Coordinates of C-alpha atoms in Angstrom, one line a residue:
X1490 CA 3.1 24.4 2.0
X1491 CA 2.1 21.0 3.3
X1492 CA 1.9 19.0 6.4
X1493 CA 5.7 17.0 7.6
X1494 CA 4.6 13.4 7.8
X1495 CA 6.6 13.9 11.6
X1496 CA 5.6 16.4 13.0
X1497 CA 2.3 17.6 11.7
X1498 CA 3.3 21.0 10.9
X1499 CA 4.1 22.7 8.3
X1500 CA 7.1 22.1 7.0
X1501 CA 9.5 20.2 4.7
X1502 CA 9.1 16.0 3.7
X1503 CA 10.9 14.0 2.9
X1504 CA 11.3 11.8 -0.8
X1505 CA 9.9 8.6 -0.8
X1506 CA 12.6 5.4 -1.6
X1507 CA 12.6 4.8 -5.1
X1508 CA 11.2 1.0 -4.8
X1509 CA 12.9 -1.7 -6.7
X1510 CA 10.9 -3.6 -8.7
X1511 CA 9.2 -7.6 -7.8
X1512 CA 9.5 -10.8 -10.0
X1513 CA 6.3 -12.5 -9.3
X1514 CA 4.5 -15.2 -10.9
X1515 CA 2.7 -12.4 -13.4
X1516 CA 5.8 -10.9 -14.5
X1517 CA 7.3 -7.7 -13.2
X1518 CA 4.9 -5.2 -11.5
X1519 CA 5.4 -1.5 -11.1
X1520 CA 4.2 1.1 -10.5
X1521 CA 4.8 5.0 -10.5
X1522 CA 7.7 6.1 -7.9
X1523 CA 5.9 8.5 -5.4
X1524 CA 6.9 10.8 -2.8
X1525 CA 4.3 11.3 0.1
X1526 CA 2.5 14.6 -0.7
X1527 CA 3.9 14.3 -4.1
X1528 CA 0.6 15.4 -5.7
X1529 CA 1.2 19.3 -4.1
X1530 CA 4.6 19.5 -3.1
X1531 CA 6.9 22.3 -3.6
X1532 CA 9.5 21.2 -4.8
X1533 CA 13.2 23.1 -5.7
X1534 CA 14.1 23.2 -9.0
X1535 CA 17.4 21.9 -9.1
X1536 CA 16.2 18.7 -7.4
X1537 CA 13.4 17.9 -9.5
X1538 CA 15.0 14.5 -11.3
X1539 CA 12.9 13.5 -14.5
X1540 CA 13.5 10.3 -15.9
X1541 CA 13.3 9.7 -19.6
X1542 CA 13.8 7.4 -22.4
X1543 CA 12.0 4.6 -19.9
X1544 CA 10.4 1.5 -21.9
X1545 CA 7.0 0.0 -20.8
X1546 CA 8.7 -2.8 -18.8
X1547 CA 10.1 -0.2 -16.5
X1548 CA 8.2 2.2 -16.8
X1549 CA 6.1 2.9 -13.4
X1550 CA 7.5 2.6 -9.9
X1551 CA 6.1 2.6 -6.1
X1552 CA 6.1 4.8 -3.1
X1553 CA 6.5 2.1 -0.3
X1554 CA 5.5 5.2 2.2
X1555 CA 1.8 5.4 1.0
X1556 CA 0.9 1.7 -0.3
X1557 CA 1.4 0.8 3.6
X1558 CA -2.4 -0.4 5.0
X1559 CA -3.3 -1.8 1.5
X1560 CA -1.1 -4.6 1.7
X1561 CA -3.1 -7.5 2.5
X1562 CA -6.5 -6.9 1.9
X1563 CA -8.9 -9.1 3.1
X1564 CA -6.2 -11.9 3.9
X1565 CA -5.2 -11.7 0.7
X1566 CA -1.5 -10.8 -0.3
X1567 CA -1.6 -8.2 -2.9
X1568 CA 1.3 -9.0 -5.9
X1569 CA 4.6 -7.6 -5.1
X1570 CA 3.8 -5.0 -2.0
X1571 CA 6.0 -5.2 0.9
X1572 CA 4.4 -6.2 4.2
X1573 CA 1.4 -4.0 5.5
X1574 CA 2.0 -0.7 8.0
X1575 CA -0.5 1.4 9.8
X1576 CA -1.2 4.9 8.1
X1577 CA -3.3 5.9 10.9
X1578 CA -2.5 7.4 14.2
X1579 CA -6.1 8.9 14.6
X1580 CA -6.7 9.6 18.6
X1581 CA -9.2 8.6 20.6
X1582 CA -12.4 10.7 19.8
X1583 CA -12.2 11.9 23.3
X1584 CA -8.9 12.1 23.8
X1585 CA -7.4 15.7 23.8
X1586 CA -3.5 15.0 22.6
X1587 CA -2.9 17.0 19.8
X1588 CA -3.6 15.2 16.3
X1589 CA -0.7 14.8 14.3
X1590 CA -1.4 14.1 10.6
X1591 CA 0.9 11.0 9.1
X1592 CA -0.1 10.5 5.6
X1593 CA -0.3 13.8 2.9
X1594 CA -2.9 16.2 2.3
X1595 CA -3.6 15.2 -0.8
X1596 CA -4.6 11.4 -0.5
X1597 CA -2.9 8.1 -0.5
X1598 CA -0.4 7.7 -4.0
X1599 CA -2.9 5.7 -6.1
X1600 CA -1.6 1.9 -7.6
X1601 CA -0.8 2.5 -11.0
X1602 CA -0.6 -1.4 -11.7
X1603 CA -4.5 -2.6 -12.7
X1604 CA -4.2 -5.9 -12.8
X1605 CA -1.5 -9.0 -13.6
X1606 CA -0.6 -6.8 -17.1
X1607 CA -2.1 -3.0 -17.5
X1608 CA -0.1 -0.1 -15.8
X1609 CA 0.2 3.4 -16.6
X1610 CA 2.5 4.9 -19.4
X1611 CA 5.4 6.7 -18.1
X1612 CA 5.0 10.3 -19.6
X1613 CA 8.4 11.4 -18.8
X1614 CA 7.4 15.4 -18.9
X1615 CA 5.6 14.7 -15.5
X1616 CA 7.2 16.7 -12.9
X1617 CA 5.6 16.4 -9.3
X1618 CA 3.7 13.8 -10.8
X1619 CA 1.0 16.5 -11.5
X1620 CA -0.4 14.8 -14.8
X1621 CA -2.1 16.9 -17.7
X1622 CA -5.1 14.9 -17.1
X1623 CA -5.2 14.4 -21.0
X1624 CA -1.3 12.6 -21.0
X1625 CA -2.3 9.3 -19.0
X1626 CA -2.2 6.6 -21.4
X1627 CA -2.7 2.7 -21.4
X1628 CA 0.0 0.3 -21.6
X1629 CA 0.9 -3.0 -21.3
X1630 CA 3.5 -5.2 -19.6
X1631 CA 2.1 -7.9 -21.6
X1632 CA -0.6 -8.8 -24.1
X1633 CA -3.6 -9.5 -22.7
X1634 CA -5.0 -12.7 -22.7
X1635 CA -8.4 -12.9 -20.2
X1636 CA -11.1 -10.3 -20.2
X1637 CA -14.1 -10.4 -17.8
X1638 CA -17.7 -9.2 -19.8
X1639 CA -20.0 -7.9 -17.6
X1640 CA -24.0 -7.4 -19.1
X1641 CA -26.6 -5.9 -17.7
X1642 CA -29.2 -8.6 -16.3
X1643 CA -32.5 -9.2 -18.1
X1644 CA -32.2 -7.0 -20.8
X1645 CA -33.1 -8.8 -23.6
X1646 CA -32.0 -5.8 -25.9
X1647 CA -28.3 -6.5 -24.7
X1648 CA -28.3 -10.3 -26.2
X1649 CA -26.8 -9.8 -29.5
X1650 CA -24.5 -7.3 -28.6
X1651 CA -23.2 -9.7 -25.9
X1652 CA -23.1 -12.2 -28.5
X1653 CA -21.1 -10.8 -30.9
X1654 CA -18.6 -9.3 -28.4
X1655 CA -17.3 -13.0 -27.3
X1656 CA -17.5 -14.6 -30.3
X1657 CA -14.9 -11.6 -31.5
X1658 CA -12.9 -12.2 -28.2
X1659 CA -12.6 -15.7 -28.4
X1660 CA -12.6 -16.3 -32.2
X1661 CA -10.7 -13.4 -33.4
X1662 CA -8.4 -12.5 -30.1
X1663 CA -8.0 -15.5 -28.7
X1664 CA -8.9 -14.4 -25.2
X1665 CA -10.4 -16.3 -22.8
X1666 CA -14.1 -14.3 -21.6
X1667 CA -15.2 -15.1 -18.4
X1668 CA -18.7 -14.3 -17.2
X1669 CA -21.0 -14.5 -14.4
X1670 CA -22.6 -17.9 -13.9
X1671 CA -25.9 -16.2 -13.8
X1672 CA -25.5 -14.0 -17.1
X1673 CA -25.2 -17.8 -18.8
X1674 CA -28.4 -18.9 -16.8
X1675 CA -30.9 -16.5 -19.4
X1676 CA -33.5 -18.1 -21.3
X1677 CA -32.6 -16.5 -24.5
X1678 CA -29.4 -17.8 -24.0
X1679 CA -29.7 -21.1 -22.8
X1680 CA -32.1 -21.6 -25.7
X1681 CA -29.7 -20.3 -28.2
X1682 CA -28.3 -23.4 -29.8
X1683 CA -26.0 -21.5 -32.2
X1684 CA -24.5 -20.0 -29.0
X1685 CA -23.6 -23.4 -27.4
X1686 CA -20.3 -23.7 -28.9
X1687 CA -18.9 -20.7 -27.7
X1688 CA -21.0 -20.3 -24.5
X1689 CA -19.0 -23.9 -23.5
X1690 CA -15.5 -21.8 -23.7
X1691 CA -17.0 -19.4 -21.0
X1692 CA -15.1 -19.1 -17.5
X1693 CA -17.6 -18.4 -14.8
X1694 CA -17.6 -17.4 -11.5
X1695 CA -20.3 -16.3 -8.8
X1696 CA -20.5 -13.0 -6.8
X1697 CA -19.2 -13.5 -3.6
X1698 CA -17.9 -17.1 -3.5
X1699 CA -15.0 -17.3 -6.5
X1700 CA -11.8 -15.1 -6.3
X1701 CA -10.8 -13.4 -9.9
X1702 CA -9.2 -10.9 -8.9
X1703 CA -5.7 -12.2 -10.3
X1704 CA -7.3 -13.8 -12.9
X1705 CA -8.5 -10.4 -15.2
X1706 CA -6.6 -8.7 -17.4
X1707 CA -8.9 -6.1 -19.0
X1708 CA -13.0 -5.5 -18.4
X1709 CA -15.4 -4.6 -20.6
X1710 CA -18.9 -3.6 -19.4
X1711 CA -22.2 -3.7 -21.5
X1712 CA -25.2 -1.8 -20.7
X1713 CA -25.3 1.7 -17.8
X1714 CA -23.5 3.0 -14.9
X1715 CA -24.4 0.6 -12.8
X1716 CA -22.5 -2.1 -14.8
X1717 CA -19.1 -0.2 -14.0
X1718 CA -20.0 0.3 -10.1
X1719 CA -20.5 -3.5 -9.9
X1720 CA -17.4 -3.8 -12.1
X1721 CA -15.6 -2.5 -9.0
X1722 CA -17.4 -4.0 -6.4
X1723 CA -15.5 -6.9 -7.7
X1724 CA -12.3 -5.9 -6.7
X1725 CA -11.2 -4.8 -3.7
X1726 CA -7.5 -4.4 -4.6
X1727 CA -6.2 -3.5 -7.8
X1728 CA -8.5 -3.0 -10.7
X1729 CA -7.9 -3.8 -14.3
X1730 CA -8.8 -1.4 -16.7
X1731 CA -12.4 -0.9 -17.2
X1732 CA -13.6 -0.4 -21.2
X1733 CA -17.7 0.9 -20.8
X1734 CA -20.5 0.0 -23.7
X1735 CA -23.2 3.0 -23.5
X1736 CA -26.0 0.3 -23.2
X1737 CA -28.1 1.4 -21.1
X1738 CA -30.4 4.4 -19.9
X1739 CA -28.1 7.5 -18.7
X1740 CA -24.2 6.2 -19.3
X1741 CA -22.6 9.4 -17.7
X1742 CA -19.4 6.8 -16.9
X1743 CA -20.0 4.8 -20.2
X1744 CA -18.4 6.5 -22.9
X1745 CA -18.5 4.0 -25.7
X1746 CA -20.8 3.6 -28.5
X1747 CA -21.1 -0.4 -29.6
X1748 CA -21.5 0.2 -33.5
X1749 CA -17.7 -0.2 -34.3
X1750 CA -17.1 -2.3 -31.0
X1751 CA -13.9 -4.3 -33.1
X1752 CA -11.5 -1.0 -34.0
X1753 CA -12.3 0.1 -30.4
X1754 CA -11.3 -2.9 -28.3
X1755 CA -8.5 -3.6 -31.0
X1756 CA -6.9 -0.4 -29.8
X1757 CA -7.1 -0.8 -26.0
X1758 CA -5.7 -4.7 -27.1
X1759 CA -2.8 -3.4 -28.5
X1760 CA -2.5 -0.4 -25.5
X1761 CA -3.9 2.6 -27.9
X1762 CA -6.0 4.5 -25.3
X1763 CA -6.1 7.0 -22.8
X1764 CA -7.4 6.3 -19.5
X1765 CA -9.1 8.6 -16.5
X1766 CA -8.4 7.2 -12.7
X1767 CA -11.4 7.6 -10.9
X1768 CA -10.3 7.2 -7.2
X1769 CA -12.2 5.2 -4.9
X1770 CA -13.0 5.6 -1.0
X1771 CA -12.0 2.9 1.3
X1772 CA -14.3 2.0 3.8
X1773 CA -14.3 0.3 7.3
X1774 CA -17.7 -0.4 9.1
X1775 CA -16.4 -1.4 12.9
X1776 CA -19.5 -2.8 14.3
X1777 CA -20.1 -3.9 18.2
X1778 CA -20.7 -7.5 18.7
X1779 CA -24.2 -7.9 20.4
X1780 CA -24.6 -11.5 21.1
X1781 CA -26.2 -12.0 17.6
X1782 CA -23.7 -14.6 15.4
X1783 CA -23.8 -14.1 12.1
X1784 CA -24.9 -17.0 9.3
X1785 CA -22.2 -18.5 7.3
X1786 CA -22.6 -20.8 5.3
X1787 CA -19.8 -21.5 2.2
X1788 CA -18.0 -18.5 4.0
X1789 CA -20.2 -15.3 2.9
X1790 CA -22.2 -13.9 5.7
X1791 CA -26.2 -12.7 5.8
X1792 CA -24.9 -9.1 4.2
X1793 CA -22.9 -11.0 1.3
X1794 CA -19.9 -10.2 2.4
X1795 CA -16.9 -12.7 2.3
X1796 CA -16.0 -13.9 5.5
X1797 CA -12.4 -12.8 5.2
X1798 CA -13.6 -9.3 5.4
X1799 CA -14.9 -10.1 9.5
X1800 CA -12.3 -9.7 12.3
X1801 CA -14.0 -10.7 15.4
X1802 CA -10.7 -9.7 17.8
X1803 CA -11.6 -7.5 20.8
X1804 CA -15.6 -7.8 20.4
X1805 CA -15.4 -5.6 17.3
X1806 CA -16.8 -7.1 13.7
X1807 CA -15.1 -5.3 11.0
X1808 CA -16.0 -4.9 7.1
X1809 CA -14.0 -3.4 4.6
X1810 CA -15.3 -2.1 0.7
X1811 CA -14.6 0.0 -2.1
X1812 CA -16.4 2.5 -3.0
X1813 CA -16.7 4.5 -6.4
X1814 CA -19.1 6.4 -6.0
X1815 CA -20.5 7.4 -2.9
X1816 CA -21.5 6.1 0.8
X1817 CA -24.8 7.0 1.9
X1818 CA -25.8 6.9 5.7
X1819 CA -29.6 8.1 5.7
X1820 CA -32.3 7.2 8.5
X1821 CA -33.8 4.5 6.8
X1822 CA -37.7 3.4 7.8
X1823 CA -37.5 5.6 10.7
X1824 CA -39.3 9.0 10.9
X1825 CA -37.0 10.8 12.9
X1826 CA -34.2 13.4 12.1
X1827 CA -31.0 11.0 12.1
X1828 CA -28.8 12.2 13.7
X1829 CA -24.6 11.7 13.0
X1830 CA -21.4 12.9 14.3
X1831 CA -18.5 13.4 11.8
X1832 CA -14.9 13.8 12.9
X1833 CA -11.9 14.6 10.6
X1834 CA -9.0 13.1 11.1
X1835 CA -9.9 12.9 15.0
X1836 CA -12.4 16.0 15.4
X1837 CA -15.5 16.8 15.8
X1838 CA -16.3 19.1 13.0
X1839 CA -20.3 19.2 12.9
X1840 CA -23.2 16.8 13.8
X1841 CA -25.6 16.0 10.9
X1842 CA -29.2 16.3 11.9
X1843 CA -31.3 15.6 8.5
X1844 CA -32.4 12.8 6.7
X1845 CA -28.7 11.9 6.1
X1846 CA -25.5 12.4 4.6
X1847 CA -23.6 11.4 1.4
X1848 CA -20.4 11.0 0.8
X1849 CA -18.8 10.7 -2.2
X1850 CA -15.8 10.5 -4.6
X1851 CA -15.6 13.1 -7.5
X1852 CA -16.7 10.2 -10.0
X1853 CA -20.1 10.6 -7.4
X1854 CA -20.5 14.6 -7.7
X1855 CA -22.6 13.3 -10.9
X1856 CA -24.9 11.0 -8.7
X1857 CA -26.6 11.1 -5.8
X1858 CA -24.6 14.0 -4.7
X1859 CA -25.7 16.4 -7.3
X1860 CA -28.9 15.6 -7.1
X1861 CA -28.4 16.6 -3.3
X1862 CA -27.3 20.0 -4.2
X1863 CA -23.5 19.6 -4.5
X1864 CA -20.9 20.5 -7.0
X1865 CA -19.7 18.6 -10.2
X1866 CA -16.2 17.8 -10.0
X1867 CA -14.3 16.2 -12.5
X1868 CA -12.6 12.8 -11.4
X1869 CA -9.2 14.1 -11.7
X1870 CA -9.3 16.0 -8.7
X1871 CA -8.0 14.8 -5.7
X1872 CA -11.0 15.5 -2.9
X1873 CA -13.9 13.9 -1.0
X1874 CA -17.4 15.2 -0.7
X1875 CA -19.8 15.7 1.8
X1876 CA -23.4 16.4 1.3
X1877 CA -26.1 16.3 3.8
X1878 CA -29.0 15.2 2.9
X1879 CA -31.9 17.4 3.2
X1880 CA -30.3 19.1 6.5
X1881 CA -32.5 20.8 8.9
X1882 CA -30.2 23.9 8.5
X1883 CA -30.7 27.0 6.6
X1884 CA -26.6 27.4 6.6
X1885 CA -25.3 23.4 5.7
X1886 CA -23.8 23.6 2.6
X1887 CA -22.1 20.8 0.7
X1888 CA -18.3 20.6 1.4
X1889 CA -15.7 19.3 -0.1
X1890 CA -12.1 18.3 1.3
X1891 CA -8.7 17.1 0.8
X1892 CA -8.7 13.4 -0.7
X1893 CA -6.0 12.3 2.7
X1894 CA -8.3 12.8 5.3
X1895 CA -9.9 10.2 7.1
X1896 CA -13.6 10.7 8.0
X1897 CA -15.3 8.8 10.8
X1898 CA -19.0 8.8 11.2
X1899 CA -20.6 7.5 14.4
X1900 CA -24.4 7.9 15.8
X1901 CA -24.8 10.8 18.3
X1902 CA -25.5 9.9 21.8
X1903 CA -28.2 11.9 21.8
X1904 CA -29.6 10.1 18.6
X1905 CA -33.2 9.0 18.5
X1906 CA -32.8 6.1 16.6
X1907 CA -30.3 3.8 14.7
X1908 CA -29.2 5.0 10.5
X1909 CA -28.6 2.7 7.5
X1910 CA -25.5 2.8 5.6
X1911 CA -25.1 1.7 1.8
X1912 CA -22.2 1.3 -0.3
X1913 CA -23.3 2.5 -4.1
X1914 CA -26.4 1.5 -3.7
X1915 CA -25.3 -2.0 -2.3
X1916 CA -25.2 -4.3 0.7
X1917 CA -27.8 -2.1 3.0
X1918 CA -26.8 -2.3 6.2
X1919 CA -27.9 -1.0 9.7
X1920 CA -25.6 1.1 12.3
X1921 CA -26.5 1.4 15.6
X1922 CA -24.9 3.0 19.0
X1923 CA -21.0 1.9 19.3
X1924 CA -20.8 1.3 15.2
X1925 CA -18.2 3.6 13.3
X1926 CA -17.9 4.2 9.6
X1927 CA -14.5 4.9 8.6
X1928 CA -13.7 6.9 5.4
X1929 CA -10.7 7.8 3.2
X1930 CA -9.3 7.6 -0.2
X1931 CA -8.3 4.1 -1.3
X1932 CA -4.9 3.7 -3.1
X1933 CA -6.4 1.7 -5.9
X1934 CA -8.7 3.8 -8.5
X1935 CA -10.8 2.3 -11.4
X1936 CA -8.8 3.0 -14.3
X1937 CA -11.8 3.6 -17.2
X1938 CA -10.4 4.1 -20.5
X1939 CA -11.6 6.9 -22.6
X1940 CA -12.9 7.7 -26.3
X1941 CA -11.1 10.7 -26.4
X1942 CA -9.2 11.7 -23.0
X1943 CA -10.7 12.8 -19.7
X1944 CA -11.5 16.1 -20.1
X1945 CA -13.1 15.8 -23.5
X1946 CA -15.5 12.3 -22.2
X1947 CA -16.3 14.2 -19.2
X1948 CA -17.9 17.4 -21.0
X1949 CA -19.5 15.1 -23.3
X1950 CA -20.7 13.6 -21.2
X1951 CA -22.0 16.7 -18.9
X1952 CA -23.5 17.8 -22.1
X1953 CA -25.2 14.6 -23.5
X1954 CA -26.1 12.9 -20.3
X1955 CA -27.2 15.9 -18.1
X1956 CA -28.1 18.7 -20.3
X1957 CA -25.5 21.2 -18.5
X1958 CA -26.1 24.4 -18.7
X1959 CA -28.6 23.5 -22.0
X1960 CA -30.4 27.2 -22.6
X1961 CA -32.1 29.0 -25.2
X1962 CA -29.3 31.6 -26.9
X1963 CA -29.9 35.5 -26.3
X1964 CA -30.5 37.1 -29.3
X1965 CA -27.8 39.6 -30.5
X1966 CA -29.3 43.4 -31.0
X1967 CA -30.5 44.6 -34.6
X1968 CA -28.4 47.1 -35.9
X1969 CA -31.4 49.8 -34.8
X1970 CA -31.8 48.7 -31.9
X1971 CA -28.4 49.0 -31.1
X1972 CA -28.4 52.5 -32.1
X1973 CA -31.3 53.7 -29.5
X1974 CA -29.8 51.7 -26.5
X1975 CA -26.2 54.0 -27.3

């Protein structure tokens, strides 16, 4: 049973149009055909069409009914969607019409296009696109030919390793590496003189200020988790596929060891590898305008975030971000309880009084939120988490709901002071009365590629990483002491 996207009852949908696919620039982009609340639909037998014997130049398709909002992101059209449609018709919060839901259950269809070249393998068994998480596979519309290498910053232990990574890309592949400007600005490097030749063929860009999103064909992250999050704080559209180095301290999301670095990045070159879609949460922060105007300068603002993400119409500055792991709204320096409303999809369904609340995509159950008492979920279900944060409540429990909901969290009017909101761990920012934090899953995921397939890195990595369930075996009864316990 699930929700018409008409009425908001239960009842029957309809199919999505098959979309037909766009010439651009890149090639041909697709992406997987879709039908709104696809991912749980009933569907009868005799109309379930499956398509095989598709190549890799046709072989994924879009749902024009859920890529609707993510059109233009940010003033920036995104390759071959059509033009952008609400997928909200939230109320008012005090209004008392009758919510009617207009997108599925189960979360927006995600882009199966990561980047100008990657896309998913059409695995023509999939019915109701309900993937065996272990059948999603890497493919490419083209070879790739541009990879962006992200290191970890001053870690001296990660030079050589970064070393001989792009001199294998650029000597042995071909590919053109671009890097941060400030990865190039180390001392070790900069006094390297057998790395001058190759650091000149670097492409660099800065944080904030230079556009790659349409530039990246394939990423490839050296050192811990935090290398992938800022791997998609870099893109707020679609993501190229992410390839993880286990350089670091914990690497729960980095999966790779570096010791035979050349067989594993041949393989994803040549589209040998499975990949996991960790979905993302999209974010709008809707803050009042108090008189104060915000700096600037080259077009990024105080917060250091680009200017295109600020709409100033009707008194109202609004942010947008992607998320992959969680969304934190806590109560900062101040000693009070904070204090927070939530509403789903228009309602009121309980007022947080604590020292905050988290929350996160299943990629996050492994980080903050865990460590706040929730559940581990594996990032192939389709759900969003909340978890207080040391509630004042005997009975607050984490929760967890479906991935198409939109959450909005506002201050209470009763609230004692303001609370600060952080996007995985990044760009710290203060709400006050008036402000609203909008939440629901984003259409485009982070497409990490695996050793193995999802299931397998994900227990590895429970295992290695977190010790889960690690416990000192029972010891089996002797054979006389089996006897006097019959």
């Amino acid at each position: 049973m699930f929700f018409s996207a008409s009425s908001g009852v239960p009842g029957r949908g309809t199919r999505g149009q098959e979309a037909q696919p766009e010439q651009t620039d890149g090639g041909w982009d697709w992406c997987l055909d879709r039908s709104p609340c696809s991912s749980m639909m009933e569907m009868e037998p005799e109309k379930v069409n499956v398509r095989r014997g598709l190549s890799a130049d046709t072989s994924s398709y879009r749902c024009a009914t859920c890529h609707g909002d993510e059109d233009a992101l940010m003033g920036h059209p995104i390759r071959g969607r059509a033009k952008s449609r609400s997928l909200s018709a939230s109320p008012a919060l005090a209004s008392t019409k009758e919510f009617r839901r207009t997108r599925s259950l189960h979360g927006p269809c995600p882009v199966t296009t990561f980047g100008p070249k990657a896309c998913v393998l059409q695995n023509p068994q999939t019915i109701m696109h309900i993937q065996d998480p272990a059948s999603q596979r890497l493919t490419w519309n083209k070879s790739p030919k541009s990879v962006l290498v992200i290191k970890k910053i001053r870690d001296a232990s990660l030079l050589q390793p970064f070393k001989e990574l792009c001199v294998y890309l650029m000597e042995e592949n071909n590919m053109i590496v671009y890097v941060e400007k400030k990865v190039l600005e180390d001392p070790a490097i900069v006094g390297d003189d057998s790395f001058g030749p190759v650091k000149k063929k670097f492409c660099t860009f800065r944080e904030d200020y230079d556009d790659i999103s349409n530039q990246i064909d394939f990423i490839i992250c050296l050192g811990g988790d935090g290398t992938l999050l800022y791997a998609s704080s870099l893109f707020q559209g679609s993501v190229p596929p992410v390839m993880a180095f286990h350089l670091g301290s914990l690497g729960f999301l980095t999966p790779f060891n570096f010791e035979n670095f050349q067989t594993q990045v041949a393989q994803v070159i040549q589209g040998n590898a499975a990949i996991i879609l960790r979905s993302r949460l999209k974010v709008k922060v809707v803050k009042e305008l108090r008189g104060k105007k915000m700096a600037i300068p080259n077009g990024v603002t105080e917060n250091g975030v680009l200017a295109s993400d600020w709409d100033t119409e009707a008194g109202k500055q609004v942010m947008q971000h992607q998320v992959l792991n969680e969304v934190v709204i806590d109560r900062g320096p101040s000693s009070y309880l904070s204090n927070v409303d939530v509403y789903l999809d228009g309602h009121l369904i309980t007022t947080v009084q604590g020292d905050g609340v988290i929350v996160s995509t299943p990629t996050g159950s492994t980080a903050y939120a865990v460590a706040a008492g929730a559940s581990m979920i594996h990032p192939n279900v389709p759900a969003i988490m909340i978890t207080p944060i040391c509630p004042h409540s005997l009975s607050f429990r984490p929760i967890v709901v479906p991935a198409g909901v939109e959450l909005k969290i506002m201050l209470s009017p009763e609230a004692r002071n303001t609370v600060w909101v952080s996007f995985d761990g990044r760009k710290r920012q203060e709400i006050r009365h008036g402000d609203s934090i909008s939440i629901t899953t984003s259409c485009y995921p982070l497409p990490s590629i695996c050793v193995r397939d999802p299931v397998s890195d994900w227990f590895e990595s429970l295992a290695q990483c977190l010790h889960w369930n690690v416990r000192k075996r029972q010891a089996h009864f002797t054979d006389e002491e089996g006897e006097e316990e019959s």
